[in-house]
Structures are given as C-alpha cells and as structure tokens.
Amino acid sequence: MIIIKTDAEVELMRKSALLVSQTLSEVAKMLKPGITTSYLDEFIGGYIRDHGAVPSFLNYHGYPFNSCISVNDVVVHGFPGEEELKDGDIVSIDVGVILNKWHGDHAYTFAIGEIPETAQQLIRVTKESLYKGIEKAVAGNRIGDVAFAIQQHTEKKNGYGVVRELVGHGLGQSMHEDPQVPNYGRKGTGIMLKDRMVLAIEPMINLGRKEVFTEADGWTVRTKDGSPSVHFEHDVCVRKNKADILSNYAPIEEAERKNANLFVSDQVPAGKS
Ligand code: CO
C-alpha cells in the first residue's frame, strides 16, 4: 500500500531530509586520509541526537551502527570500523534519521584525495543518473520511467553495472514503504506515480559487473568482481510538473569543495601545482 502524504507532512519530511543533508555536510568537512569510519559514525550519531532526532539505521533489523559507510568495492551497508580512509578511496555515506516521527534517508559518495579518472567518472555519472531519475518522478509517470532513466544513463550509455538486488523505496513514518524503486526497468511499466508520494531514489552503480554478494556479517554488500561502487540517494516528493527534492546536496557539495583534503587531481588548489 502506497501512503500519500499531506502537504504538511511533506514539510515535516523536508525537515528530516535536511537534517540528513546537514549531517552529511558536517561529515564532508571532516573527511581526510587517516580518519576512521567509526569516528565518523560516532560523530553522525551524536550530531543527529543533538538535533532532537534519532539515527534510524541503529537497530533496524539489528543493524549495529548509526550509519552505513561503504568504501570502494562495498556497495552499501558497510560497517563503520577502525579502518582508516586513505588517499584514493571512494566512500559512500548513508544516513537516516527519525525527526518528529518522520524519516529522512539519503546518501552521498565522496572521493578521498586523488582517485582514478574511471572512479571520478563513475561518481559523476551515478549522480547525474539520480537527477535523470528524479526528472521522471512526476505524477502520471510510472515507476518504470524513473528506473529506465537511471539504467539508460549508467548501463546503456556508460557500460556500468546496475545492482539488481537492492532498490529504492517509499519513505514516510517507516523507512521502507511501498513502492520499491528499482534502478533498472522498462518505460511505462510499474505503478503510476501520484502527487505527494515520497520516494527515496538511490542508484547503486558498479564500475564493473552488476553482480554483488553479502558478506558473512549479513550486511556488507560488495561487488563480486571487486570493482568500485557508487551510491547516491535523495528523498523526493512526486509533484504534478516537477519533483520536489526534499534533501539537498548543495551544503554537502560546498563542504566538499572547501575541504582541501578532498581535492582530486584536476582541482589543484592555487599555488600548489
Ligand atoms: Co534508502
């Protein structure tokens, strides 16, 4: 059953989504080689609680951390730990909150220092594919239109592997509501989108093949071929003419630009070339 939200509920959900955006932008300021992912996870839990919310991932079906931090070939649901981030890593950070009973759940993939051109492109194309999917999230379209747009840009145009086993989802007072939002599919198929449905759209895209496996910890999902994987997620309200993106990458991107530890090879700071 798909739960349509009221305008007032959508505004509450925007607050939840923006708390996640704000949390991720604080994390973006801290990222540097040598920092451990468990340090980031503890910061995330504290920041969320300091803002009157609860980290929704903690204890979700037994998930043991505040956030999912997925490095390189980890696709999603990576466990934070004592491992240090290093120059050349790509790291997806996925954060969820419950604020005033409403969920926010979104993710961003960062490059640490200098990463290969192939990985830079994977990040750029996956983010673009998210926006191409969001463009289709308007009333009267079908879920397959969103899915097709994402698959077209990543798999068809760029030859990447689109993960099949994991999908986006409806979002509300539960983290996972109907409908499922796959990143692959055919135009004109699936349920019809209606005004004020709220969706978490989240392409998970591999540089290599689409196949993944789950580690013995029951959570960590990795690419079978060991290739890097990228994950971006936005919380989106379906509207009649143009989808309303409730989360916001602008503060995250600004923090990323200003963080000299995240500069990639083609963004050498002035005077340092
Ligand atoms: Co999600």
Coordinates of C-alpha atoms and ligand atoms in Angstrom, one line a residue:
M1 CA 0.0 0.0 0.0
I2 CA 1.4 3.4 -1.0
I3 CA 0.8 6.1 1.6
I4 CA 0.2 9.6 0.1
K5 CA 1.4 12.4 2.3
T6 CA -0.4 15.7 3.1
D7 CA 1.4 19.0 2.3
A8 CA 2.0 19.5 6.0
E9 CA 3.6 16.0 6.2
V10 CA 5.8 16.7 3.2
E11 CA 7.1 19.8 5.0
L12 CA 7.9 17.7 8.1
M13 CA 9.7 15.2 5.9
R14 CA 11.7 18.0 4.3
K15 CA 13.0 18.9 7.8
S16 CA 14.0 15.2 8.3
A17 CA 15.7 15.0 4.9
L18 CA 17.5 18.3 5.5
L19 CA 18.8 17.1 8.9
V20 CA 20.5 14.3 7.0
S21 CA 21.9 16.8 4.4
Q22 CA 23.2 18.9 7.3
T23 CA 24.8 15.9 8.9
L24 CA 26.4 14.8 5.7
S25 CA 27.8 18.3 5.1
E26 CA 29.4 18.3 8.6
V27 CA 30.9 14.9 7.7
A28 CA 32.2 16.3 4.4
K29 CA 34.1 19.0 6.3
M30 CA 35.9 16.3 8.4
L31 CA 36.8 13.8 5.7
K32 CA 40.5 13.3 5.2
P33 CA 43.0 10.4 4.8
G34 CA 43.7 8.8 8.2
I35 CA 40.2 9.3 9.7
T36 CA 38.5 6.1 10.8
T37 CA 35.0 5.3 9.6
S38 CA 33.9 4.5 13.2
Y39 CA 34.9 8.1 14.2
L40 CA 32.6 9.4 11.5
D41 CA 29.8 7.1 12.6
E42 CA 30.0 8.3 16.2
F43 CA 30.0 11.9 15.1
I44 CA 26.9 11.1 13.0
G45 CA 25.0 9.6 15.9
G46 CA 25.9 12.4 18.2
Y47 CA 25.0 15.1 15.7
I48 CA 21.6 13.6 14.9
R49 CA 20.8 13.3 18.7
D50 CA 22.0 16.8 19.3
H51 CA 19.4 18.0 16.8
G52 CA 16.5 16.2 18.5
A53 CA 16.3 13.2 16.2
V54 CA 17.2 9.5 16.4
P55 CA 19.6 7.7 14.0
S56 CA 17.1 5.4 12.2
F57 CA 19.6 2.8 11.0
L58 CA 20.7 1.8 14.5
N59 CA 19.0 -1.5 15.4
Y60 CA 17.0 -1.5 12.2
H61 CA 16.6 -5.3 11.7
G62 CA 19.6 -5.5 14.1
Y63 CA 21.9 -3.1 12.1
P64 CA 24.6 -2.3 14.7
F65 CA 25.7 1.3 13.7
N66 CA 24.3 4.8 13.2
S67 CA 25.3 5.0 9.6
C68 CA 26.4 2.9 6.6
I69 CA 29.9 3.7 5.4
S70 CA 30.8 1.8 2.2
V71 CA 34.4 2.1 0.9
N72 CA 35.5 1.2 -2.6
D73 CA 34.0 -2.2 -3.6
V74 CA 31.5 -2.1 -0.8
V75 CA 28.2 -1.2 -2.5
V76 CA 26.0 -0.4 0.6
H77 CA 25.5 -1.3 4.2
G78 CA 29.2 -1.1 5.1
F79 CA 30.1 -1.3 8.8
P80 CA 32.0 1.6 10.2
G81 CA 35.2 0.4 11.8
E82 CA 38.8 1.1 12.8
E83 CA 40.0 1.0 9.2
E84 CA 41.4 4.4 8.1
L85 CA 40.3 6.2 5.0
K86 CA 43.2 6.7 2.6
D87 CA 44.1 8.7 -0.4
G88 CA 42.4 7.2 -3.5
D89 CA 39.3 5.8 -1.7
I90 CA 35.8 6.4 -2.6
V91 CA 33.3 6.3 0.3
S92 CA 29.6 6.3 0.3
I93 CA 28.0 7.6 3.5
D94 CA 24.3 6.7 4.0
V95 CA 22.5 8.4 6.9
G96 CA 18.9 8.1 8.2
V97 CA 17.0 10.0 10.9
I98 CA 13.7 10.0 12.6
L99 CA 12.6 13.5 13.4
N100 CA 9.1 14.2 14.7
K101 CA 8.2 10.7 13.7
W102 CA 9.2 11.3 10.0
H103 CA 12.1 9.6 8.3
G104 CA 14.9 11.2 6.3
D105 CA 17.3 8.7 4.5
H106 CA 19.9 9.8 2.0
A107 CA 23.4 9.2 0.9
Y108 CA 26.4 10.7 -0.9
T109 CA 29.7 9.3 -2.3
F110 CA 32.9 11.2 -1.7
A111 CA 36.4 10.9 -3.2
I112 CA 39.3 11.0 -0.7
G113 CA 42.2 12.8 -2.3
E114 CA 43.3 11.7 -5.8
I115 CA 41.2 8.9 -7.3
P116 CA 41.5 7.4 -10.8
E117 CA 39.7 9.1 -13.6
T118 CA 37.5 6.0 -14.0
A119 CA 36.2 6.4 -10.5
Q120 CA 35.7 10.1 -10.9
Q121 CA 33.5 9.4 -13.9
L122 CA 31.6 6.7 -12.1
I123 CA 30.8 9.2 -9.3
R124 CA 29.8 11.9 -11.8
V125 CA 27.6 9.6 -13.9
T126 CA 25.9 8.0 -10.9
K127 CA 25.0 11.4 -9.5
E128 CA 23.7 12.5 -12.9
S129 CA 21.6 9.3 -13.2
L130 CA 19.9 10.1 -9.9
Y131 CA 18.8 13.5 -11.3
K132 CA 17.7 11.9 -14.5
G133 CA 15.5 9.5 -12.5
I134 CA 14.2 12.4 -10.4
E135 CA 13.2 14.3 -13.5
K136 CA 10.8 11.4 -14.3
A137 CA 9.3 11.4 -10.7
V138 CA 6.2 13.4 -11.7
A139 CA 2.6 12.5 -11.3
G140 CA 1.2 10.4 -14.2
N141 CA 4.6 8.8 -15.0
R142 CA 5.3 5.2 -13.8
I143 CA 8.0 3.9 -11.6
G144 CA 9.5 2.2 -14.6
D145 CA 10.1 5.6 -16.2
V146 CA 12.3 6.6 -13.2
A147 CA 14.1 3.2 -13.3
F148 CA 14.6 3.3 -17.1
A149 CA 16.2 6.8 -16.9
I150 CA 18.7 5.6 -14.3
Q151 CA 19.6 2.4 -16.2
Q152 CA 19.8 4.2 -19.5
H153 CA 22.4 6.7 -18.3
T154 CA 24.5 4.2 -16.3
E155 CA 24.3 0.9 -18.0
K156 CA 23.4 1.7 -21.6
K157 CA 25.4 4.9 -22.1
N158 CA 28.4 4.1 -19.8
G159 CA 28.6 0.4 -19.6
Y160 CA 28.3 0.3 -15.8
G161 CA 26.8 -2.5 -13.7
V162 CA 23.4 -1.6 -12.2
V163 CA 22.8 -3.5 -8.9
R164 CA 19.6 -5.5 -9.1
E165 CA 19.3 -6.9 -5.6
L166 CA 18.9 -3.6 -3.9
V167 CA 16.3 -0.9 -4.7
G168 CA 15.0 2.5 -3.6
H169 CA 11.7 2.8 -1.7
G170 CA 8.8 4.8 -0.4
L171 CA 9.6 6.8 2.7
G172 CA 7.4 8.2 5.5
Q173 CA 6.8 7.2 9.1
S174 CA 8.6 4.0 8.1
M175 CA 12.0 3.9 6.4
H176 CA 10.8 1.4 3.9
E177 CA 7.3 1.9 2.4
D178 CA 5.9 0.8 -0.9
P179 CA 6.6 1.2 -3.7
Q180 CA 10.0 -0.3 -4.5
V181 CA 12.1 1.9 -6.7
P182 CA 14.5 -0.2 -8.9
N183 CA 17.3 1.3 -10.8
Y184 CA 16.6 -0.8 -13.9
G185 CA 13.3 -1.4 -15.8
R186 CA 11.2 -0.5 -18.7
K187 CA 9.4 2.7 -19.6
G188 CA 5.7 2.8 -18.9
T189 CA 5.7 -0.1 -16.5
G190 CA 5.0 -0.4 -12.8
I191 CA 2.8 1.6 -10.5
M192 CA 1.6 5.1 -11.5
L193 CA 3.2 8.0 -9.6
K194 CA 0.8 10.3 -7.8
D195 CA 1.1 13.8 -6.3
R196 CA 2.7 13.7 -2.8
M197 CA 4.1 10.2 -2.9
V198 CA 7.6 10.4 -1.2
L199 CA 10.3 8.2 -2.6
A200 CA 14.0 7.5 -1.7
I201 CA 15.6 7.1 -5.1
E202 CA 19.1 5.5 -4.8
P203 CA 21.1 4.3 -7.7
M204 CA 23.8 1.8 -6.7
I205 CA 26.2 1.5 -9.6
N206 CA 29.3 -0.6 -10.1
L207 CA 32.3 0.3 -12.3
G208 CA 32.4 -3.3 -13.4
R209 CA 29.8 -6.1 -13.4
K210 CA 26.4 -5.8 -11.7
E211 CA 26.8 -8.9 -9.5
V212 CA 27.1 -8.4 -5.8
F213 CA 27.4 -10.6 -2.7
T214 CA 26.7 -10.2 1.0
E215 CA 29.4 -10.9 3.5
A216 CA 29.1 -13.3 6.4
D217 CA 28.2 -10.4 8.7
G218 CA 24.8 -10.4 7.0
W219 CA 25.0 -6.8 5.9
T220 CA 28.1 -5.7 3.9
V221 CA 27.3 -5.9 0.2
R222 CA 30.3 -6.0 -2.1
T223 CA 30.8 -6.2 -5.9
K224 CA 31.7 -9.8 -7.0
D225 CA 34.4 -8.6 -9.3
G226 CA 36.0 -6.2 -6.7
S227 CA 35.3 -3.1 -8.8
P228 CA 34.4 0.1 -7.0
S229 CA 30.7 1.0 -6.5
V230 CA 29.0 4.3 -6.0
H231 CA 25.7 5.2 -4.2
F232 CA 23.8 8.4 -4.2
E233 CA 20.3 8.8 -2.6
H234 CA 17.8 11.7 -2.5
D235 CA 14.4 11.9 -0.8
V236 CA 11.9 13.1 -3.4
C237 CA 8.3 14.2 -3.3
V238 CA 6.4 13.4 -6.5
R239 CA 4.6 16.5 -7.8
K240 CA 2.5 17.3 -10.9
N241 CA 5.0 19.1 -13.0
K242 CA 8.4 18.8 -11.3
A243 CA 9.6 16.6 -8.5
D244 CA 10.4 18.3 -5.2
I245 CA 13.8 17.2 -3.9
L246 CA 13.4 17.2 -0.1
S247 CA 17.1 16.5 0.7
N248 CA 19.8 19.0 -0.5
Y249 CA 23.2 18.3 -1.8
A250 CA 24.2 22.0 -2.0
P251 CA 25.7 22.2 1.5
I252 CA 27.4 18.9 1.1
E253 CA 28.9 19.9 -2.3
E254 CA 30.0 23.2 -0.8
A255 CA 31.8 21.5 2.1
E256 CA 33.3 19.1 -0.4
R257 CA 34.7 21.9 -2.5
K258 CA 36.1 23.7 0.5
N259 CA 37.8 20.6 2.0
A260 CA 41.3 20.7 0.7
N261 CA 41.8 17.0 1.7
L262 CA 39.2 16.0 -0.9
F263 CA 40.8 17.7 -3.9
V264 CA 41.1 15.5 -6.8
S265 CA 43.8 15.7 -9.5
D266 CA 42.1 18.2 -11.7
Q267 CA 41.3 20.6 -8.9
V268 CA 44.8 21.5 -7.7
P269 CA 44.4 24.5 -5.3
A270 CA 46.0 27.7 -6.5
G271 CA 49.8 27.9 -5.8
K272 CA 50.2 24.2 -5.3
S273 CA 50.6 22.9 -8.8
Ligands
CO1 CO 17.3 4.3 1.4

